[in-house]
mmCIF file of C-alpha atoms in Angstrom:
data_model
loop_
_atom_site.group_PDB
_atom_site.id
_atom_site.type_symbol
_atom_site.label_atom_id
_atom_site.label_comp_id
_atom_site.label_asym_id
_atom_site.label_seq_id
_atom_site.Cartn_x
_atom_site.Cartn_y
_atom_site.Cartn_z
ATOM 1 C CA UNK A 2 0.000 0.000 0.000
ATOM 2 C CA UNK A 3 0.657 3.463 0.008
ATOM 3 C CA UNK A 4 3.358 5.076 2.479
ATOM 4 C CA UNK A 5 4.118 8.551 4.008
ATOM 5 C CA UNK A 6 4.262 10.961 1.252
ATOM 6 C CA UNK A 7 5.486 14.760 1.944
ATOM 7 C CA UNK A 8 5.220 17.856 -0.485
ATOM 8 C CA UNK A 9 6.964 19.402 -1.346
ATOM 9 C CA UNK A 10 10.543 17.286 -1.733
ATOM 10 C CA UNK A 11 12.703 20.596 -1.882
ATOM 11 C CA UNK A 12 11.537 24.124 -0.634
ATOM 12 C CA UNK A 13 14.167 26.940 -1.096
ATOM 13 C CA UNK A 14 13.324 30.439 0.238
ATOM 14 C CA UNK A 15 14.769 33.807 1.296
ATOM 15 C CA UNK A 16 15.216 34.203 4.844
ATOM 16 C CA UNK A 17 11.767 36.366 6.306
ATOM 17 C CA UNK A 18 9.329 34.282 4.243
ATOM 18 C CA UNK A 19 6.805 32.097 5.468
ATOM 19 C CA UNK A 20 6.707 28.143 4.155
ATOM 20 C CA UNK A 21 4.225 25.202 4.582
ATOM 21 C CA UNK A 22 5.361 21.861 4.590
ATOM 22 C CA UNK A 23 2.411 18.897 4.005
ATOM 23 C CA UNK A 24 2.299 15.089 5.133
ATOM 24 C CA UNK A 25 0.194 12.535 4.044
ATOM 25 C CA UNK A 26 0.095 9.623 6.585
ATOM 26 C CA UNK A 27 -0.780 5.706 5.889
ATOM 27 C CA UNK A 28 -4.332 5.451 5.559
ATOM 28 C CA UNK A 29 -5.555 4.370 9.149
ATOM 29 C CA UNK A 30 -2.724 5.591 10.960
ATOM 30 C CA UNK A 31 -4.255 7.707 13.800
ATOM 31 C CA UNK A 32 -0.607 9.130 15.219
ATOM 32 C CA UNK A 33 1.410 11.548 13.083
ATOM 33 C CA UNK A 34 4.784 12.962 13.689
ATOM 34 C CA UNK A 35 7.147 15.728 12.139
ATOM 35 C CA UNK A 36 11.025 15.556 13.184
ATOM 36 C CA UNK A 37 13.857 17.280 12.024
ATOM 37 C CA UNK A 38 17.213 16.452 10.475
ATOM 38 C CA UNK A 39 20.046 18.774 10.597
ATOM 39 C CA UNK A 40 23.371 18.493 10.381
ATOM 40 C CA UNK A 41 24.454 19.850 13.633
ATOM 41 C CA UNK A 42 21.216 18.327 15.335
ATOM 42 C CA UNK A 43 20.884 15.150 14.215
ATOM 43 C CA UNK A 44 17.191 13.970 14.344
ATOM 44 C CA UNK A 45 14.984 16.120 16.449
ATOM 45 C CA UNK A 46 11.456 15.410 17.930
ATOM 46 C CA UNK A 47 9.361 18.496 16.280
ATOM 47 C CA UNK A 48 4.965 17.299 17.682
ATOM 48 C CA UNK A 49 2.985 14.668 17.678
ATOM 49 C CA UNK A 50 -0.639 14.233 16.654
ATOM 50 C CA UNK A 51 -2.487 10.964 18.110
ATOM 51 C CA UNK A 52 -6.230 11.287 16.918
ATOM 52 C CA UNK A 53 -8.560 14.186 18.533
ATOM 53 C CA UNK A 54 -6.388 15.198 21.490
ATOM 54 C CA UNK A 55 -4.234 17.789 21.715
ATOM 55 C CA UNK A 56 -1.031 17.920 19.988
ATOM 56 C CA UNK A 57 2.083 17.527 21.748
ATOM 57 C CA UNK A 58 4.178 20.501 20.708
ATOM 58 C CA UNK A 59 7.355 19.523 23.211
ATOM 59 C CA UNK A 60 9.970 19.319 20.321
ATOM 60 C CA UNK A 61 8.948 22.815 18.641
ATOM 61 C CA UNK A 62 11.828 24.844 18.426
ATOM 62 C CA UNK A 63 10.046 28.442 18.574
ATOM 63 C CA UNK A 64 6.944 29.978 18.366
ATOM 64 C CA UNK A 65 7.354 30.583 14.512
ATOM 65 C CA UNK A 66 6.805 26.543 14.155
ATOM 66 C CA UNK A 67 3.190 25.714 14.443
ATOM 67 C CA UNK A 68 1.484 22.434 12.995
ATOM 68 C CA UNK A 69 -2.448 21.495 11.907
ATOM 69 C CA UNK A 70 -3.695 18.575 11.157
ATOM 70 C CA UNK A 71 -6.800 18.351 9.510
ATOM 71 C CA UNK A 72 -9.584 15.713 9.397
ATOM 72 C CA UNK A 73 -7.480 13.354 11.192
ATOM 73 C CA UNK A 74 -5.153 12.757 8.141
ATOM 74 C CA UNK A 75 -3.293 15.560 6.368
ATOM 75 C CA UNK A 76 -0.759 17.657 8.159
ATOM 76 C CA UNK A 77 0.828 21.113 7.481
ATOM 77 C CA UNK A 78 4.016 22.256 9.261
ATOM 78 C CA UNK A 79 4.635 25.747 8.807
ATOM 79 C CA UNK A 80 7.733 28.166 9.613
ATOM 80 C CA UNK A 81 6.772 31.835 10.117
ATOM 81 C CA UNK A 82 9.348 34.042 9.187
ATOM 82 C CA UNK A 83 12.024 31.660 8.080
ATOM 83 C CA UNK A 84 15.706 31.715 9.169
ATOM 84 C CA UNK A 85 18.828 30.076 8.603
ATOM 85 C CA UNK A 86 18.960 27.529 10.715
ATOM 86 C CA UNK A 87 15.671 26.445 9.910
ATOM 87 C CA UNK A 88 17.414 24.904 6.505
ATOM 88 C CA UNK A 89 17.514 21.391 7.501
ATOM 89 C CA UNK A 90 15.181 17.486 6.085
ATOM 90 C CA UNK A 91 11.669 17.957 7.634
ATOM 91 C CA UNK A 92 10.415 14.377 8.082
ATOM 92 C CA UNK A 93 6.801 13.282 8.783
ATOM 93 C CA UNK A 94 6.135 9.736 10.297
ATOM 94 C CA UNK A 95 3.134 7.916 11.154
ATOM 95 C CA UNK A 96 1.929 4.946 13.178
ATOM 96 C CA UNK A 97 -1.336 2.646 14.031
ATOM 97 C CA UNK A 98 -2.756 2.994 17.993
ATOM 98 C CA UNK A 99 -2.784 0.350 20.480
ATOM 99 C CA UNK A 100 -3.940 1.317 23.915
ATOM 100 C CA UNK A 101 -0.833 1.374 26.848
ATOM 101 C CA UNK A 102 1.233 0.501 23.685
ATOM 102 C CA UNK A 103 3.889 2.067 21.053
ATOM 103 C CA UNK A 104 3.761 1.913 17.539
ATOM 104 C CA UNK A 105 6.310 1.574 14.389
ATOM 105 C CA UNK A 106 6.289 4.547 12.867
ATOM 106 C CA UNK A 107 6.761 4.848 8.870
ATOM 107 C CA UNK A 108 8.265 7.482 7.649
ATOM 108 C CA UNK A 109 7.976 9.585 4.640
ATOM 109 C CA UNK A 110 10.890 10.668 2.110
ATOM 110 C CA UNK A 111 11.258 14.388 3.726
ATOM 111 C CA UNK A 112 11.663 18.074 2.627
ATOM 112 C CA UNK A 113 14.856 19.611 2.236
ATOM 113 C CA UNK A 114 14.111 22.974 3.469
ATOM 114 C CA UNK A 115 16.963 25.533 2.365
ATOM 115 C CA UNK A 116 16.543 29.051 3.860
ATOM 116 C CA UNK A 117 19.058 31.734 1.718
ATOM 117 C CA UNK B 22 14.430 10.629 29.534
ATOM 118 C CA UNK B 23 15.842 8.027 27.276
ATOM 119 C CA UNK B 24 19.428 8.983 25.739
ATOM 120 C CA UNK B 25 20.853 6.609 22.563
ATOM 121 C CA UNK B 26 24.309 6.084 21.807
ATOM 122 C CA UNK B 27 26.568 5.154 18.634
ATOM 123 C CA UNK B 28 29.926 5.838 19.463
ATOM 124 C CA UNK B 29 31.223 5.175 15.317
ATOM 125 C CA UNK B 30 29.916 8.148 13.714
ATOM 126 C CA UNK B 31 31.602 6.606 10.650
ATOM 127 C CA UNK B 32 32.454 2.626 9.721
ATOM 128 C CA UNK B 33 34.217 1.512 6.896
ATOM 129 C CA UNK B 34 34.278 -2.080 5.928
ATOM 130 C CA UNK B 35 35.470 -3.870 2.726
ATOM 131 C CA UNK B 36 32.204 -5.791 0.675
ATOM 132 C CA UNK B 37 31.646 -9.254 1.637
ATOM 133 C CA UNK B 38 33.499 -8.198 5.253
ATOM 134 C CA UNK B 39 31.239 -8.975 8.385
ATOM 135 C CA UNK B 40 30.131 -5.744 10.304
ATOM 136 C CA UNK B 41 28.902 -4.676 13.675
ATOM 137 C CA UNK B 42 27.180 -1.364 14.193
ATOM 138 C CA UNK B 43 27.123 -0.518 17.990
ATOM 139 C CA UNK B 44 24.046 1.112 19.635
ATOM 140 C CA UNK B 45 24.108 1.500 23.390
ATOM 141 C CA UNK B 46 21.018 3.488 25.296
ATOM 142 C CA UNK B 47 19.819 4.128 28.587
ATOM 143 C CA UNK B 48 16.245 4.215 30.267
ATOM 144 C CA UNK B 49 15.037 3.973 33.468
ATOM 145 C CA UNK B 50 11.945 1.906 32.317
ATOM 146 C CA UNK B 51 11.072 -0.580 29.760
ATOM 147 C CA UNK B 52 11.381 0.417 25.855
ATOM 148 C CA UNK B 53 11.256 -1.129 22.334
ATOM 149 C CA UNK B 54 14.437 -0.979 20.046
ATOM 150 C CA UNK B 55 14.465 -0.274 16.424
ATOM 151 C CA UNK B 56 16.984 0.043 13.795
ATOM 152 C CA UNK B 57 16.194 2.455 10.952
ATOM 153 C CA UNK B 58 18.360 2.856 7.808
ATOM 154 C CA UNK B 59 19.064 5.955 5.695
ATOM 155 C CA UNK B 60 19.991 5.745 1.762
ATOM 156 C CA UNK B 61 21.253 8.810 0.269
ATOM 157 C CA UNK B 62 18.745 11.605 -0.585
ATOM 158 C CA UNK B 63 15.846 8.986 1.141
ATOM 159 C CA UNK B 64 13.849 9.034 4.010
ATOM 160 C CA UNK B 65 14.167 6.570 7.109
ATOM 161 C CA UNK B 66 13.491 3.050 6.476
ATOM 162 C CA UNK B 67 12.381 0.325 9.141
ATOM 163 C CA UNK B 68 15.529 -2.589 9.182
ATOM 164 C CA UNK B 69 14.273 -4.185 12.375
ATOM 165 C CA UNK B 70 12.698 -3.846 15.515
ATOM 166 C CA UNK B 71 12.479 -5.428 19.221
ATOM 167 C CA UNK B 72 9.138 -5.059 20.988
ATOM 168 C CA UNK B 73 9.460 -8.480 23.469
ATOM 169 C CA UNK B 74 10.446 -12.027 23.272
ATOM 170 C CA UNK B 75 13.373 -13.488 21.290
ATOM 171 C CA UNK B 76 16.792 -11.436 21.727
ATOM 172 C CA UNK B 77 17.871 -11.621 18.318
ATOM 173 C CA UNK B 78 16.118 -10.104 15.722
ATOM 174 C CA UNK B 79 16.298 -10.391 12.002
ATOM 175 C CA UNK B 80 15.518 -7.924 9.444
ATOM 176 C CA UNK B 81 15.390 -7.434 6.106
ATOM 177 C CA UNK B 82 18.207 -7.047 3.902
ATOM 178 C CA UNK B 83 20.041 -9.831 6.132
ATOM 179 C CA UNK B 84 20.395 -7.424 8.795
ATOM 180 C CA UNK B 85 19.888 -8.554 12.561
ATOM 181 C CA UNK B 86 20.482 -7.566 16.136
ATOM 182 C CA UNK B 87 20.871 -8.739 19.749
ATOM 183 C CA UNK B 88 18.816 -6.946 22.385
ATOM 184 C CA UNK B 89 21.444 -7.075 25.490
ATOM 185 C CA UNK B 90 19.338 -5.555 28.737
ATOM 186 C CA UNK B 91 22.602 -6.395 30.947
ATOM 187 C CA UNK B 92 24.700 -4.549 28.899
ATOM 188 C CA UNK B 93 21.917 -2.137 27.560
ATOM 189 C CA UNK B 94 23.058 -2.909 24.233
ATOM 190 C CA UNK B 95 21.383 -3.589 20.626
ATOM 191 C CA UNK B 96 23.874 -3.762 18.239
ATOM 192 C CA UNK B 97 23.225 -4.482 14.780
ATOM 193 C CA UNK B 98 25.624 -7.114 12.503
ATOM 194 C CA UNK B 99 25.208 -8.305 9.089
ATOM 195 C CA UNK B 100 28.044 -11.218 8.016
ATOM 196 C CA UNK B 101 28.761 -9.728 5.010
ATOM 197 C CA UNK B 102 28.234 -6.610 3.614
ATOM 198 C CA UNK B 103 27.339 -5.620 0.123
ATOM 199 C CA UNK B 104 28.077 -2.371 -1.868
ATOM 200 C CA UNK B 105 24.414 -1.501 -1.590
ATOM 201 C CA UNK B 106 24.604 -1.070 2.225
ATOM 202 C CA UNK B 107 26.191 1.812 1.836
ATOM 203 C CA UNK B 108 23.788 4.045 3.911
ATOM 204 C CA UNK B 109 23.599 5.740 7.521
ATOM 205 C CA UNK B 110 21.831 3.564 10.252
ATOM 206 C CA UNK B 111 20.214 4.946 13.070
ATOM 207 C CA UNK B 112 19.303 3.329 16.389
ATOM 208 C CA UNK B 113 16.080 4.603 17.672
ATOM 209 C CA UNK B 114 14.021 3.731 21.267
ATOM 210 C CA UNK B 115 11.082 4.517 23.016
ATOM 211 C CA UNK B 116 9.558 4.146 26.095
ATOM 212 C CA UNK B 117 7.418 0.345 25.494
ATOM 213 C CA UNK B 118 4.646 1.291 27.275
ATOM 214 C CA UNK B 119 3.438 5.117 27.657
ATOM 215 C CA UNK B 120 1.656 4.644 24.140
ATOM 216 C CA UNK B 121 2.756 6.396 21.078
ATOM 217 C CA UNK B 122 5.297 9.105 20.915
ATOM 218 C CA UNK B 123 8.403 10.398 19.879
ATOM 219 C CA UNK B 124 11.400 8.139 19.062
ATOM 220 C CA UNK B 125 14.592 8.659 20.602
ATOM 221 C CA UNK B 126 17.353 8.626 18.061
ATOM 222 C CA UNK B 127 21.368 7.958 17.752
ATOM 223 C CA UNK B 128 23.359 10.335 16.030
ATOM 224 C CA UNK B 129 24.021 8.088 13.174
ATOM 225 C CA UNK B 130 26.388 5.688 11.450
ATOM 226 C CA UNK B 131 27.527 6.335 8.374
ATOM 227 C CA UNK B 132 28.683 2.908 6.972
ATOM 228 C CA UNK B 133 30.470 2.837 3.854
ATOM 229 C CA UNK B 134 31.148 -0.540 1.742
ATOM 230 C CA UNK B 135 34.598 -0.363 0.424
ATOM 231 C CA UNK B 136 35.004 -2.679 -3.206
#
């Protein structure tokens, strides 16, 4: 079946502007996850979804990162006023739910995001 | 918290040569174990996993790895290693049973096949 897909693959943008990054999670898959690779960071916890409650938001860098998820399915990660050091693979991952219990998560082939 | 480490940031081995990727973590309760696998330009791909039961666990690509709790170890070894391996493997954990959410990762081996 299908996997994680992300849109778009590459983003470049001039520092100061604003950029949405979208995941598409396995159908079914009720948890959905954005992380962050970077070079001097490594792989970085950005929020979690997990059905209708609320978000966790632990891993978000700043106030310009914010993250919907509509209709239980699609998600949007957006950067307000981008900077430098947001340049970095966005990745989105997604999992099944079993009460008390963790998940695999699949993830999705990223967006380079380069900030000029 | 749970903390992973992979002390080779970087392993060269010659094709058809045995290797051992070390990944060595630390929680103060119960968590699941997974090996995910990086090709160039790709996302993260699932090479194996331990949730319970049997200690060694086999993945694809002939992959496996031993779940040490003693030593706090899961290190992953494949007896011989093909050009295609080329890739950076990460060891990820989390906590086994607080329900879903976020994986703990490794900083990352970059293993490189030599011909």
């Amino acid at each position: 079946g299908a996997g994680v897909s992300q849109s778009p693959s590459n983003k470049v943008t001039e520092k100061g502007k604003d950029v949405e990054l979208r995941c598409d999670p396995i159908s079914g898959h009720t948890a959905l996850y954005w992380y962050r690779q970077s070079l001097g960071q490594g792989l970085e916890f950005l929020i979690y979804f997990q059905g209708n409650s609320a978000p966790d938001k632990s891993g978000l860098p700043s106030d310009r990162f914010s993250a919907e998820r509509t209709g239980g399915s699609v998600s949007t990660l957006t950067i307000q006023r981008t900077q430098q050091e947001d340049s970095a693979v966005y990745l989105c991952a997604s999992s099944s739910w079993t009460s008390g219990r963790a998940n695999t998560q699949y993830f999705g082939p990223g967006t380079r995001l380069t900030v000029l | 918290a749970q903390s992973v480490t992979q002390l080779d940031s970087q392993v060269p081995v010659f094709e058809e040569a045995p290797v051992e990727l070390r990944c060595n973590y630390s929680s103060s309760v119960s968590v699941y174990l997974f090996w995910y696998v990086q090709y160039p330009n790709q996302g993260l791909q699932l090479l194996l996993k331990y949730l319970s039961g049997s200690t060694l666990v086999k993945g694809i690509n002939g992959f496996e790895a031993e779940f040490n709790k003693s030593q706090t170890s899961f290190h992953l070894r494949k007896p011989s290693v093909h050009i295609s391996d080329t890739a950076e493997y990460f060891c990820a954990v989390i906590r086994s049973n607080f329900g879903n959410e976020k994986l703990t990762f490794g900083t990352g081996t970059r293993l490189t096949i030599i011909p």
